[in-house]
Coordinates of C-alpha atoms in Angstrom, one line a residue:
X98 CA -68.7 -7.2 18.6
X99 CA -70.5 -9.5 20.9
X100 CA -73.0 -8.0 23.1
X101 CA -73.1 -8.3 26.9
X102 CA -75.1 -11.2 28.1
X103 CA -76.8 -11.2 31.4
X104 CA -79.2 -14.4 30.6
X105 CA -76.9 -16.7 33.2
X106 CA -77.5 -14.0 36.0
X107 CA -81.0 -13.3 35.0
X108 CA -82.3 -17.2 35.1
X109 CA -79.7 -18.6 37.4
X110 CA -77.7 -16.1 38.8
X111 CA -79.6 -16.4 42.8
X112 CA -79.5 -20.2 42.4
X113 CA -76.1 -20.7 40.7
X114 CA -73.9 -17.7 40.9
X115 CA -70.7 -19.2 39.8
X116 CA -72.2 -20.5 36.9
X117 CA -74.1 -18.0 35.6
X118 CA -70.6 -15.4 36.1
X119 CA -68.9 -18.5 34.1
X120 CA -72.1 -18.4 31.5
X121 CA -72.1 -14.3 31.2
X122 CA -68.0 -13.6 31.6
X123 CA -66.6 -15.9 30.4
X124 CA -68.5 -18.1 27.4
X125 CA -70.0 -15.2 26.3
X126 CA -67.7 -13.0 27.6
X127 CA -64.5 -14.1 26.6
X128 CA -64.9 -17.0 24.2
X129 CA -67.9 -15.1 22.1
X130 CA -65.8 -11.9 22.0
X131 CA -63.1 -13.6 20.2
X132 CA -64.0 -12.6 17.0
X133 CA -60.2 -12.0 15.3
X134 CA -60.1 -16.1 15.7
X135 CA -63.6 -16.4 14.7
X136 CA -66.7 -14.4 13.6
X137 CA -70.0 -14.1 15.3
X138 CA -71.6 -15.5 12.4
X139 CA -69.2 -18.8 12.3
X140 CA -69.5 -19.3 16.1
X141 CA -73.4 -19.3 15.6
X142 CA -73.1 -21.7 13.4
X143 CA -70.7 -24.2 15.0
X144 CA -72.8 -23.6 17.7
X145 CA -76.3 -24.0 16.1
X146 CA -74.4 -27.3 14.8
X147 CA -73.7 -28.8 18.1
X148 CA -77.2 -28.4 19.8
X149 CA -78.3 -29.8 17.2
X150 CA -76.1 -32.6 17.1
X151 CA -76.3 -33.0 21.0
X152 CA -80.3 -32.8 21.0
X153 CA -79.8 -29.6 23.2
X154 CA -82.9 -28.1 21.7
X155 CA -83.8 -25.8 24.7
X156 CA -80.8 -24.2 24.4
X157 CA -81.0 -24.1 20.4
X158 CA -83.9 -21.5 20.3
X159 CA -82.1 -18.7 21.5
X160 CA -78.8 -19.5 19.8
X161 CA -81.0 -19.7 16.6
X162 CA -81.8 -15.7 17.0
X163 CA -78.2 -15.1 17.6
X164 CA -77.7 -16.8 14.9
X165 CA -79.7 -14.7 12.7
X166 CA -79.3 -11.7 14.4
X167 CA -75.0 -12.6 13.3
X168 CA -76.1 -13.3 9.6
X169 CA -76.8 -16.6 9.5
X170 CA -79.4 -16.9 6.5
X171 CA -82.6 -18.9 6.4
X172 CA -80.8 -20.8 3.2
X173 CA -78.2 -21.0 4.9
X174 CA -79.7 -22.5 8.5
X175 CA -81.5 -24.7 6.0
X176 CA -79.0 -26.3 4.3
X177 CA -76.6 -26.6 7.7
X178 CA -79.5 -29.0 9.1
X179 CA -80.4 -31.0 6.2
X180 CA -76.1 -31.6 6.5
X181 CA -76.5 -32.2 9.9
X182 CA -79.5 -34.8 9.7
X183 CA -76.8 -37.2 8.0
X184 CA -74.4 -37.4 10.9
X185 CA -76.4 -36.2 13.9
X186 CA -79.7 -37.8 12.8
X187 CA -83.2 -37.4 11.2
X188 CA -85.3 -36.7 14.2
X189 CA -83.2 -34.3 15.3
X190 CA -82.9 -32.6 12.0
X191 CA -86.8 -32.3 12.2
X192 CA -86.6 -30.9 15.7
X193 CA -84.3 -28.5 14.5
X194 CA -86.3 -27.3 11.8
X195 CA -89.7 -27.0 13.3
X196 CA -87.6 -24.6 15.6
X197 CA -85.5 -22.4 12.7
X198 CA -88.9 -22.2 11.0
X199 CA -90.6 -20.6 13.8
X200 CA -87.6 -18.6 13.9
X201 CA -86.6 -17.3 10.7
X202 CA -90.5 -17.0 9.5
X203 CA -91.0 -14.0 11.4

């Protein structure tokens, strides 16, 4: 099961209430929890996938440990980036990677 997430009200939640009760309740609230439709570990991925693609690489860190933390294997977050540097692009395949390494080295 998806664990409660408090990073929206934590970073943002005196500057941007409203979005960081959308960011907690219901993204990670709601959608995340959803897990008869799809597992943790696919979510991270798909997710992992679209920062990637959208060159969202602040947001890719922590979605990289969630990632790992829901299964997703170093093989695994290997291979889904050298796919993704075909169709979202070689520099931001190598972004990726210098990111996942840090990640999934420790």
């Amino acid at each position: 099961m998806a664990e409660k997430q408090t990073a929206g009200r934590d970073l943002l939640g005196d500057f941007a209430p409203k979005f960081a009760e959308l960011n907690d309740d219901v993204l990670f609230g709601e959608v995340w929890s959803r897990e008869k439709e799809l597992s943790l570990r696919d979510r991270s991925m798909i997710t992992v996938s679209a920062l990637i693609a959208g060159g969202n690489f602040e947001q890719l860190t922590p979605h990289l440990h969630k990632a790992k933390a829901n299964g997703v294997t170093k093989d695994e977050i290997s291979e889904i980036i050298t796919h993704l540097s075909f169709y979202a692009g070689w520099p931001k395949a190598w972004s990726a990677f210098n990111i996942a390494k840090e990640i999934y080295n420790d």
